[in-house]
Coordinates of C-alpha atoms in Angstrom, one line a residue:
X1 CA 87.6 113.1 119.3
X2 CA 86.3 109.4 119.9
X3 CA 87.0 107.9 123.3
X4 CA 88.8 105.2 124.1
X5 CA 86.6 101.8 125.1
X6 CA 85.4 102.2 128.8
X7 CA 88.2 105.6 129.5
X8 CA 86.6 108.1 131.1
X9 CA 87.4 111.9 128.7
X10 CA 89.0 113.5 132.2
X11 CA 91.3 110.0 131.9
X12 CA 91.9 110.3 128.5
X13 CA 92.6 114.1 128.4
X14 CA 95.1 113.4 131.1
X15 CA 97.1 110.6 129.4
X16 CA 97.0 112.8 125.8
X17 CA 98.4 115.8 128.1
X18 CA 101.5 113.5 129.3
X19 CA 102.0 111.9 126.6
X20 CA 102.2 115.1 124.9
X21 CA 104.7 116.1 128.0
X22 CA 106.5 113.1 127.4
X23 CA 107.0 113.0 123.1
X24 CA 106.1 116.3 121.9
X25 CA 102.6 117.8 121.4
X26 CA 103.3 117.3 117.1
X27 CA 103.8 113.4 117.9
X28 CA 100.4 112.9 119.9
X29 CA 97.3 112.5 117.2
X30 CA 93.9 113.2 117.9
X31 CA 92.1 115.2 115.1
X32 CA 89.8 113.1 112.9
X33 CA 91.7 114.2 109.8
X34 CA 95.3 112.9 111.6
X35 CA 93.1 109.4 113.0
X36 CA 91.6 108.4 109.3
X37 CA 95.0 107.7 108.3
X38 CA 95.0 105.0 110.6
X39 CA 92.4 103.3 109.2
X40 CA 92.6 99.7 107.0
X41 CA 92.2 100.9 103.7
X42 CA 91.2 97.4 102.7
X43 CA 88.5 96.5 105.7
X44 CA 86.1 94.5 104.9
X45 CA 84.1 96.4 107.0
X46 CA 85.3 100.1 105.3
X47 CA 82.3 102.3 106.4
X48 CA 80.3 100.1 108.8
X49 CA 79.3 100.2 112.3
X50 CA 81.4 97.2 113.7
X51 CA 84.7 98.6 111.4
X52 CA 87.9 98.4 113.6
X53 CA 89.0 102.6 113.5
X54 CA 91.5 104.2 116.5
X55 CA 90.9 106.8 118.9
X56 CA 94.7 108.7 118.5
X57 CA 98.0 107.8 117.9
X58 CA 101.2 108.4 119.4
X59 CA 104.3 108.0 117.8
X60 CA 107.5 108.4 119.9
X61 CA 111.5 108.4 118.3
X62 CA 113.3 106.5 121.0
X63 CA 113.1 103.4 123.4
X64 CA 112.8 105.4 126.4
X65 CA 109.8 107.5 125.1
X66 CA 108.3 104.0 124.5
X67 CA 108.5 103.5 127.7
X68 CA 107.2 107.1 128.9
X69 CA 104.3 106.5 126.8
X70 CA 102.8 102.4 127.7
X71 CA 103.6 103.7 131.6
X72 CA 100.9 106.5 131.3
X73 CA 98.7 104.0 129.5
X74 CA 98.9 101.8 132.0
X75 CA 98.3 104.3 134.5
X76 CA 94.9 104.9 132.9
X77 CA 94.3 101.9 131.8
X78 CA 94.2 103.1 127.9
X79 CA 94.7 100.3 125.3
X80 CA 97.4 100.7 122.8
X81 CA 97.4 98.7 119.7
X82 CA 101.5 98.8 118.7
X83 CA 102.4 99.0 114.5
X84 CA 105.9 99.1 113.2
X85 CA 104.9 100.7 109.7
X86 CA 101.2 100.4 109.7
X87 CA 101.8 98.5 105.9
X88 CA 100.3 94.9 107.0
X89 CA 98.3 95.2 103.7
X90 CA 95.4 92.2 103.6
X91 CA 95.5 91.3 107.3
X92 CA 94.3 95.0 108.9
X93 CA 96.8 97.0 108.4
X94 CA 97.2 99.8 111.0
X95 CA 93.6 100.0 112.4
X96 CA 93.4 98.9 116.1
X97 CA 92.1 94.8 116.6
X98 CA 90.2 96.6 119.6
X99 CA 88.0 99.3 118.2
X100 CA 89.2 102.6 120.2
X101 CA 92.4 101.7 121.0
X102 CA 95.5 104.5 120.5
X103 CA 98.4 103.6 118.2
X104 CA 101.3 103.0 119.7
X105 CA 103.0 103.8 116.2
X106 CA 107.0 102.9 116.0
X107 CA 107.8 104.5 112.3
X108 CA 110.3 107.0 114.3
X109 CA 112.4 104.2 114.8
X110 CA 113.7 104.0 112.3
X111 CA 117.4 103.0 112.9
X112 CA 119.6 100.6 110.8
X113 CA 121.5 100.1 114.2
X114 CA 124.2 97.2 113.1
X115 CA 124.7 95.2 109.6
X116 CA 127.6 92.9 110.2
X117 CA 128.8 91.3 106.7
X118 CA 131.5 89.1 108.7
X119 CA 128.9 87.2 110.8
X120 CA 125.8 88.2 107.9
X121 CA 123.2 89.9 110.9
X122 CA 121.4 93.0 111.1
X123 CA 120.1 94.6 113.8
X124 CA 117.3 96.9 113.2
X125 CA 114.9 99.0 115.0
X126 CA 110.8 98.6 113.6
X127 CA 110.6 101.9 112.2
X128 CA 113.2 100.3 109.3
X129 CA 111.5 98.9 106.0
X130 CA 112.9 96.5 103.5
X131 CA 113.8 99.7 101.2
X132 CA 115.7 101.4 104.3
X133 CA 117.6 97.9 105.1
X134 CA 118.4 97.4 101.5
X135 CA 119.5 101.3 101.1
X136 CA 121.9 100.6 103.9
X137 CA 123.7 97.5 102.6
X138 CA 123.9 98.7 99.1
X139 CA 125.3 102.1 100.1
X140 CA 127.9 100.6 102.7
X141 CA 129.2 98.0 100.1
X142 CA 127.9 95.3 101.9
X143 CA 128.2 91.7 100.5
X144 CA 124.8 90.4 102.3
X145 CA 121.5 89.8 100.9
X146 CA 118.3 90.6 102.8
X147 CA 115.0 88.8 102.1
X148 CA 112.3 90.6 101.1
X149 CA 109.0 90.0 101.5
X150 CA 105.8 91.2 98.5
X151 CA 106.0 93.8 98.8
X152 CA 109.0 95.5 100.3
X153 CA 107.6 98.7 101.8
X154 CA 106.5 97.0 105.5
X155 CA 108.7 96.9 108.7
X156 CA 111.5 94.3 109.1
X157 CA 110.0 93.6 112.5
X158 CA 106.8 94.2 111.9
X159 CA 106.6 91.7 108.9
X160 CA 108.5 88.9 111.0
X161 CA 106.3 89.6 114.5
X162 CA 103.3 89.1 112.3
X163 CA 104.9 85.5 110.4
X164 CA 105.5 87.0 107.1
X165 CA 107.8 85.0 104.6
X166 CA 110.2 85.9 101.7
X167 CA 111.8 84.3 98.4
X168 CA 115.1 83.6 98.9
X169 CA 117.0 80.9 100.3
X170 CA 116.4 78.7 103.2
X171 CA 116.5 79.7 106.2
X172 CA 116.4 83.9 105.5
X173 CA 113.0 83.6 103.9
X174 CA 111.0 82.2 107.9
X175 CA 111.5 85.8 109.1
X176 CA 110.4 85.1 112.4
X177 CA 112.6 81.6 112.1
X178 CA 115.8 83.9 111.0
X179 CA 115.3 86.3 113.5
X180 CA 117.8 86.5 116.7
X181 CA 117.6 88.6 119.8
X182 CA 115.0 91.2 120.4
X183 CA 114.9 94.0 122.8
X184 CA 111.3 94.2 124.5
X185 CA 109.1 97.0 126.7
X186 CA 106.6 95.6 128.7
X187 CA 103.7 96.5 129.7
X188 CA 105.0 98.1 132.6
X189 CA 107.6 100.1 131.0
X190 CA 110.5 97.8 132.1
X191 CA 112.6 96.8 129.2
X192 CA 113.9 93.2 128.3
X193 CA 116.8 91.8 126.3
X194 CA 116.0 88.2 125.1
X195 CA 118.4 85.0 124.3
X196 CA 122.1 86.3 124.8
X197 CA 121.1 90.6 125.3
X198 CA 120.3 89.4 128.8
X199 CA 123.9 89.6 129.5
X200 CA 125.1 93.2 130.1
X201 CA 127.8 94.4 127.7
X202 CA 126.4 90.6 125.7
X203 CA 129.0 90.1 122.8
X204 CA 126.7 87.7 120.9
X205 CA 123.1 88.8 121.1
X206 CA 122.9 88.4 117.3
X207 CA 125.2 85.3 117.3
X208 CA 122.8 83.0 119.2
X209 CA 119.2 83.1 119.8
X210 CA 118.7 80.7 122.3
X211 CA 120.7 82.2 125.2
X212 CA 119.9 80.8 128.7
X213 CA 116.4 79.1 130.0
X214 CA 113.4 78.8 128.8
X215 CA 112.9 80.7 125.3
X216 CA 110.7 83.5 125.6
X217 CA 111.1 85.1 121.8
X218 CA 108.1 82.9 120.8
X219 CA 105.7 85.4 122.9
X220 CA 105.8 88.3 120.7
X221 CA 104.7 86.7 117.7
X222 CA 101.9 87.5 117.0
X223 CA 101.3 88.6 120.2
X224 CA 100.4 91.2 122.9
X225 CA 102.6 90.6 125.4
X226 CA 105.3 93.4 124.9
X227 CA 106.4 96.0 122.3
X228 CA 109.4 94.8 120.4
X229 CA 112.2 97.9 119.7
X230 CA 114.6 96.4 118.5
X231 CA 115.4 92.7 116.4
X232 CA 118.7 90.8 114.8
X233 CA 118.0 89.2 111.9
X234 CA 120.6 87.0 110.4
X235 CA 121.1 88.1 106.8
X236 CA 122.2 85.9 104.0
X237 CA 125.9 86.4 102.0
X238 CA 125.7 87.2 99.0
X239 CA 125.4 84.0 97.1
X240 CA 127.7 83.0 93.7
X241 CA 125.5 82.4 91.4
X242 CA 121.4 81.4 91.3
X243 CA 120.3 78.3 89.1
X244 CA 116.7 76.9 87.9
X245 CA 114.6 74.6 86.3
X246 CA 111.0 73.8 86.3
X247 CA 109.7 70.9 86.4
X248 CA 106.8 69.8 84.6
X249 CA 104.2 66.6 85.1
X250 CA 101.0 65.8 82.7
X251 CA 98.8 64.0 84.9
X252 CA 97.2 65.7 87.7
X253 CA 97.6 62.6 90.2
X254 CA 101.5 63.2 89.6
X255 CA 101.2 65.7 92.0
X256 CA 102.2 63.2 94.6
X257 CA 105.7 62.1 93.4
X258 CA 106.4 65.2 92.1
X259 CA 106.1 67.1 96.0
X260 CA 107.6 63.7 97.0
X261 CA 111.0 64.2 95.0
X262 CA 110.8 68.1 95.9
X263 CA 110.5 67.5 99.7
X264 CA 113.5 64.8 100.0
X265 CA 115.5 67.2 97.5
X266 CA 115.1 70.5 99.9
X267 CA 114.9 68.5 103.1
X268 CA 118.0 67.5 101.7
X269 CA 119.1 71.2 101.0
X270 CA 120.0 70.1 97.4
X271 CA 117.0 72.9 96.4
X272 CA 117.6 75.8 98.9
X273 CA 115.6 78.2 97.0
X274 CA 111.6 79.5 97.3
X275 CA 109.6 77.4 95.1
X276 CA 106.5 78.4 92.9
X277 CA 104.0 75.9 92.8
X278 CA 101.2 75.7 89.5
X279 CA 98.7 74.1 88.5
X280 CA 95.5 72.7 89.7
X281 CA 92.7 74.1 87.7
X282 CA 89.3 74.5 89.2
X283 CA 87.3 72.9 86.4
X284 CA 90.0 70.2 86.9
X285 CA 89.9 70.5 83.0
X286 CA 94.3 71.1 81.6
X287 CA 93.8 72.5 77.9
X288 CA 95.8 69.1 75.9
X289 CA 99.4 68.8 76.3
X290 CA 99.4 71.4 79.0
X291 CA 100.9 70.4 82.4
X292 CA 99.0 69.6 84.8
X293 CA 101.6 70.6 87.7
X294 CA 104.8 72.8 87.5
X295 CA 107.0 73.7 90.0
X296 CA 110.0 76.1 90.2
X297 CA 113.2 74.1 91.5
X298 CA 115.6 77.2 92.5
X299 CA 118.9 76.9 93.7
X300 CA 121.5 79.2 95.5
X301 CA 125.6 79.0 95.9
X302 CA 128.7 78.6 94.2
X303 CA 128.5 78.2 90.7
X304 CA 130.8 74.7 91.0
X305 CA 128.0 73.5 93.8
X306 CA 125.0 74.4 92.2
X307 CA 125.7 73.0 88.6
X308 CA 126.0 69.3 90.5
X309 CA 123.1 70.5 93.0
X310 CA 121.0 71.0 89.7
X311 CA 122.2 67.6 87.8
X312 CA 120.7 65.6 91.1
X313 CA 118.1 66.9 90.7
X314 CA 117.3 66.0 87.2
X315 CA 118.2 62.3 87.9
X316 CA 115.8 62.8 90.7
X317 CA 113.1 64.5 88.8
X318 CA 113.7 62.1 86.1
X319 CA 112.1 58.8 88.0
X320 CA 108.7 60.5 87.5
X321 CA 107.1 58.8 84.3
X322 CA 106.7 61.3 81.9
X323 CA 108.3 64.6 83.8
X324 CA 109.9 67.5 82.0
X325 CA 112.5 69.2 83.3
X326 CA 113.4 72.2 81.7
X327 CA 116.9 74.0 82.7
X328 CA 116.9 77.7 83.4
X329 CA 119.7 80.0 83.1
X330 CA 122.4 80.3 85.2
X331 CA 122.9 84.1 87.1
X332 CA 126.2 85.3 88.5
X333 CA 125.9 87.8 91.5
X334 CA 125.8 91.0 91.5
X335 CA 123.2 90.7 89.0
X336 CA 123.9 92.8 85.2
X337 CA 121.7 95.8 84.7
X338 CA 120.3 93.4 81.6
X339 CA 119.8 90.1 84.0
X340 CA 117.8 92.7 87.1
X341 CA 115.3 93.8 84.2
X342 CA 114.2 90.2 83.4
X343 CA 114.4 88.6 86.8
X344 CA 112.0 88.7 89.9
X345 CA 113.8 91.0 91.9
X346 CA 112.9 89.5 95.2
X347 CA 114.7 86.1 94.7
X348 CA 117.5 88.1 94.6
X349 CA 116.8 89.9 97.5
X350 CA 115.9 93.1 96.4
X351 CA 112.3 95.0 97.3
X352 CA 110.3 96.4 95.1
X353 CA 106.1 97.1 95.1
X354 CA 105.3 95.1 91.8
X355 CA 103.2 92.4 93.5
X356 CA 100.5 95.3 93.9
X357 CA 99.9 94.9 90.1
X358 CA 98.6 91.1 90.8
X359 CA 94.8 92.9 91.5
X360 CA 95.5 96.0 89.6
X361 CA 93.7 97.0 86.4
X362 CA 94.3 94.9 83.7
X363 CA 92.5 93.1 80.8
X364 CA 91.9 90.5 82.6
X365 CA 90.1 92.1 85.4
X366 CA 89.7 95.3 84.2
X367 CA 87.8 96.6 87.5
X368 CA 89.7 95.5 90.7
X369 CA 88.2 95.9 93.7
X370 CA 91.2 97.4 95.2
X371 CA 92.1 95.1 97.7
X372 CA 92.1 91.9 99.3
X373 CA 92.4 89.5 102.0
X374 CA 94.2 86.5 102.4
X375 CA 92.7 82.9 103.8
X376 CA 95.8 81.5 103.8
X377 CA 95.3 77.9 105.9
X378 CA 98.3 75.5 106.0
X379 CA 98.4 71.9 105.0
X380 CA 100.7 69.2 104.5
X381 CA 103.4 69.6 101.9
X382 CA 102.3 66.0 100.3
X383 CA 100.4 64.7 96.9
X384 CA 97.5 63.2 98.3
X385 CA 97.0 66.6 100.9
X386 CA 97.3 68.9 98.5
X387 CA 95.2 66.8 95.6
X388 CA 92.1 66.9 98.8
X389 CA 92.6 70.4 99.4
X390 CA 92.0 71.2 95.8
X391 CA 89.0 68.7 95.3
X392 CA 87.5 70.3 98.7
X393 CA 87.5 74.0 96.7
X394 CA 86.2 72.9 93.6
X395 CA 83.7 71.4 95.9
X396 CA 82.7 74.2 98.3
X397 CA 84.0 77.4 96.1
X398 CA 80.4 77.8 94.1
X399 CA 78.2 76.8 97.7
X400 CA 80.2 79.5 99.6
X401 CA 80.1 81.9 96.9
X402 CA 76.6 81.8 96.0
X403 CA 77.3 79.9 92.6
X404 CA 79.6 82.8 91.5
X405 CA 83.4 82.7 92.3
X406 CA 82.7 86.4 93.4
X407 CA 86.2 87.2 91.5
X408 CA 88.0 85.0 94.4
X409 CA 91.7 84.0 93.2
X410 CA 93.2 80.6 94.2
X411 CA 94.7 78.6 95.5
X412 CA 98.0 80.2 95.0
X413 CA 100.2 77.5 96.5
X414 CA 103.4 79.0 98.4
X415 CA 106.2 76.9 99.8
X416 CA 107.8 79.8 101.9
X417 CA 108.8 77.8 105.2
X418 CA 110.2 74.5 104.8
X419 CA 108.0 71.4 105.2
X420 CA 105.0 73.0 104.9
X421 CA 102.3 74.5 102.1
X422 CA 100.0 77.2 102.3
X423 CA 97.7 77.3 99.9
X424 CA 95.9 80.7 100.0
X425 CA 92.8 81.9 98.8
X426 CA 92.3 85.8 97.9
X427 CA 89.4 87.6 98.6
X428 CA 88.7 90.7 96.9
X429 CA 87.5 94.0 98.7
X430 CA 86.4 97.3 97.8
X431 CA 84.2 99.7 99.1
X432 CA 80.8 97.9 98.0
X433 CA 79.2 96.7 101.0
X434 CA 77.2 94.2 100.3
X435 CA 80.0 93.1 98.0
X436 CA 82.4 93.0 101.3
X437 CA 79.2 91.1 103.0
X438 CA 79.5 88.3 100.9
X439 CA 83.0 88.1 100.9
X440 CA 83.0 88.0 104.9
X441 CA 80.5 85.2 104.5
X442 CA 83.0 83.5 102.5
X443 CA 85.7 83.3 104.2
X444 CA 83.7 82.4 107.7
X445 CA 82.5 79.5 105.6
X446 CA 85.9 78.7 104.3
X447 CA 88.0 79.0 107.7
X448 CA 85.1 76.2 109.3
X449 CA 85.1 73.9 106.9
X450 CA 88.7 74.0 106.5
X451 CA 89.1 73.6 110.0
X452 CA 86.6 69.9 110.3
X453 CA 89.1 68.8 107.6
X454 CA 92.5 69.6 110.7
X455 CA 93.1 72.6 108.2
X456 CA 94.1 76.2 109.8
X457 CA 95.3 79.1 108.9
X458 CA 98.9 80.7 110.0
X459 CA 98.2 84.5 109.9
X460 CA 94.6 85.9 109.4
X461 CA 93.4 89.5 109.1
X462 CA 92.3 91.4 112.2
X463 CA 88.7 91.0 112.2
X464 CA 88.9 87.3 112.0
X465 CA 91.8 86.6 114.7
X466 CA 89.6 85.6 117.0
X467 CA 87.5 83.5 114.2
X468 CA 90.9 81.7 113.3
X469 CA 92.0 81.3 117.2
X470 CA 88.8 79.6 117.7
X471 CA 90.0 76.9 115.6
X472 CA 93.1 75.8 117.5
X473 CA 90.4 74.4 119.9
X474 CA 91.9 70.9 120.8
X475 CA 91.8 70.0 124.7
X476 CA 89.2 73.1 125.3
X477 CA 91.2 75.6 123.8
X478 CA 94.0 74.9 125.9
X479 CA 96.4 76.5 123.7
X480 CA 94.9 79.4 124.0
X481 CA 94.2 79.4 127.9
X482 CA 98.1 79.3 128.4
X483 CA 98.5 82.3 126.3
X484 CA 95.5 84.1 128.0
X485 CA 97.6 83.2 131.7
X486 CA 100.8 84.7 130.5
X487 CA 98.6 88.0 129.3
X488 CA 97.7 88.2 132.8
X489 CA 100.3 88.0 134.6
X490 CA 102.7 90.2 132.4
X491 CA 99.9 92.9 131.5
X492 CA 97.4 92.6 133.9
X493 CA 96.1 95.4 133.0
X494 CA 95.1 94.6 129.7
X495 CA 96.9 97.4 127.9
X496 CA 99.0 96.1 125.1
X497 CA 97.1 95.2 121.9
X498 CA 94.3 93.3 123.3
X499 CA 92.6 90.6 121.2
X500 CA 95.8 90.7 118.6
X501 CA 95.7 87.2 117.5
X502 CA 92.4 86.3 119.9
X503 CA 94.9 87.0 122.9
X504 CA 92.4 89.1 124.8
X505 CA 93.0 90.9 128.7
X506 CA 90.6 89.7 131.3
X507 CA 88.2 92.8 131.3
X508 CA 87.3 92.2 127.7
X509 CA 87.4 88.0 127.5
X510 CA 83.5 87.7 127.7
X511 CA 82.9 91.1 125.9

């Protein structure tokens, strides 16, 4: 049994003992056999000296044991390292930021504690995956939709704390953005009720996120500030009918009025749904009479609405010289058991694991590594940003890679959050070392020379948080000072997650 970072075994045998006491000796882990499972399956350090691996886990069933167990952490000063699921695939999944750290692991809580279909809100504990959430609406005859993430298998918290997004309509698919009211433990055990839960017997906690004073939600993404046990969500009703076209342009500088007439029509809400972005080939080479751009123009409501939504947007689209716009097929909801085999089940708000095929065997790569990671760095949703982006990886992709693309996929262009466009890059990682070397090298190289062009990423796995915080650097890294004085004053003990998200506790800033 490995010892937690600078935790004396007497300490440590005396926390495991209460926390044994306090959740039952079958819920504390400390065998090696019961910690492996905690590792990241897809580290890019699987098997080395510096890989991120636990010391125990602890999983309690209720709020109050939550609190029974970070109160004897913070008794011995033990660092806990909280997971909903433990499924945060491609950013560290349930391994510890801080080597040593115990689990604090919330898959007990697994409540579906409200779905209101009057007022479309949830209100779930983070033990609760998309499949659970979606199991309970379809079985209670619910006319809401949730929005799922790829895949559907993670925590609804966990998956919005963290700043995951989905593929319905706007707003459901910002998770964190959709979210309202969450039920907190700090690090000393007290618990908090945020926006309107703050008022005792509160009516609206899931009607209004905002409450009273200064807005505190904001601290617990992506954070290490408190352990979130429960979260409203609002949850969309079950749309009409769905409508698409895609648009097409031939000439890669269309880019620019194409995104142009995209932007005004979903600023607009004219286009509601998650777009799909193509093109941009990295030999900057289109095969004749093959676009040079497409993008997925998707559209949600009544069937009346949407039919004129769609037309607007072909006069629109039409103003670009040269566009195609090609009309999809209109789907009325509930779905047919013919339509759900032919569509992509999460526009229509349904989970499902198929995006793990996306590296899996197949002709084309017919011996996946088995994993990847995700530089996923945000620019503006514009032409001329995107059209640099794409000439700076032409550029830098065979210089970073050693003149071989190293089987990295990209940019995948996603437009889940409104004004905005992350264009990720997918590393791939397996259990070949040197393989994982180069692909570490990679994407240090990638997130600094993003970051000299104002590039940065919005999520990042856990062995580069700190990497990634580094670049949010303006005024002396003032942004992350402020963070680093909350940390201190509400767990000033440095307990909760340290270094999630290059939030680190004092003790450990200069280690």
């Amino acid at each position: 049994m490995a010892l937690p970072p600078n935790v004396a075994a007497a300490d440590f045998n005396a926390a495991l003992a209460a926390w044994r006491a306090a959740i039952g000796a079958d819920w504390v882990f400390t065998s090696d056999e019961d910690v492996a499972l905690y590792r990241d399956a897809y580290s890019p350090l699987y098997g080395e000296p510096d890989e991120r691996v636990a010391s125990g886990a602890v999983a309690p069933s209720t709020v109050e044991q939550v609190q029974a167990v970070v109160r004897i952490a913070n008794q011995y000063r033990i660092p806990l390292y909280a997971i909903s699921t433990g499924r945060n695939l491609a950013y560290g999944g349930s391994a510890p930021v801080h080597s040593g750290s115990v689990v604090l692991d919330l898959k007990r809580l697994n409540r579906v504690l409200e779905v209101n279909e009057r007022n479309a809100y949830a209100l779930v504990e983070p033990g609760v995956s998309y499949f659970d959430l979606y199991e309970h609406v379809t079985k209670s005859g619910l006319d809401v939709w949730i929005d799922p993430p790829d895949p559907g298998w993670g925590s609804v918290i966990g998956n919005a704390l963290d700043g995951g997004g989905g593929w319905t309509a706007s707003p459901f698919r910002d998770h964190f953005g959709s979210h309202c009211g969450m039920e907190v433990v700090l690090a000393n055990g007290e618990i908090v009720r945020t926006g309107m839960g703050a008022v005792p017997g509160a009516k609206s906690w899931q009607h209004n996120k905002w409450g009273y004073g200064p807005w505190v939600d904001g601290l617990f993404r992506q954070g290490n500030m408190g352990v979130v046990t429960k979260m409203g969500f609002y949850l969309m009703p079950r749309p009409e009918a769905y409508v698409s076209a895609t648009v097409q342009v031939f000439r890669e500088a269309d880019i620019v009025p194409l995104l142009d007439t995209l932007n005004l029509l979903e600023n607009q809400h004219v286009v509601n749904g998650s777009t799909s972005l193509f093109g941009g080939r990295i030999d900057a080479a289109a095969p004749a009479g093959a676009p040079a751009w497409s993008v997925l123009v998707p559209i949600y409501g009544p069937e009346k609405v949407i039919r004129a939504q769609l037309e607007y947007a072909r006069e629109k689209f039409a103003k670009i010289p040269g566009a195609k716009f090609i009309e999809g097929e209109l789907l009325r909801t509930p779905l047919s058991d013919e339509a759900l085999k032919r569509v992509r089940l999460v526009n229509f708000g349904i989970p499902n694991l198929s995006t793990f095929g996306m590296l899996g065997r197949s002709v084309g790569n017919p011996e996946p590594a088995g994993g990847h990671i995700g530089f996923s760095p945000i620019i503006p949703r514009t032409g001329e940003a995107l059209l640099e982006y794409l000439r700076f990886y032409r550029e830098y992709l065979p210089k970073v890679s050693g003149g071989s693309n190293l089987g990295i996929i990209g940019p995948v262009y996603m437009t889940n959050w409104e004004r905005s466009l992350v264009a990720m890059i997918m590393f791939p990682i397996g259990r070949d070392k040197a393989r994982n070397a180069q692909m570490r090298k990679a994407f240090r190289e990638f997130v600094a020379l993003a970051a000299e062009r104002g590039w940065a990423e919005y999520r990042a796995p856990a062995i580069f948080q700190d990497l990634v915080s580094d670049t949010y650097s303006y005024n002396n890294h003032a942004l992350r000072r402020l963070r680093e004085t909350i940390k201190d004053a509400v767990d000033p003990n440095g307990i909760l997650s340290p270094g999630r998200y290059g939030v680190w506790p004092k003790h450990l800033r200069k280690t």
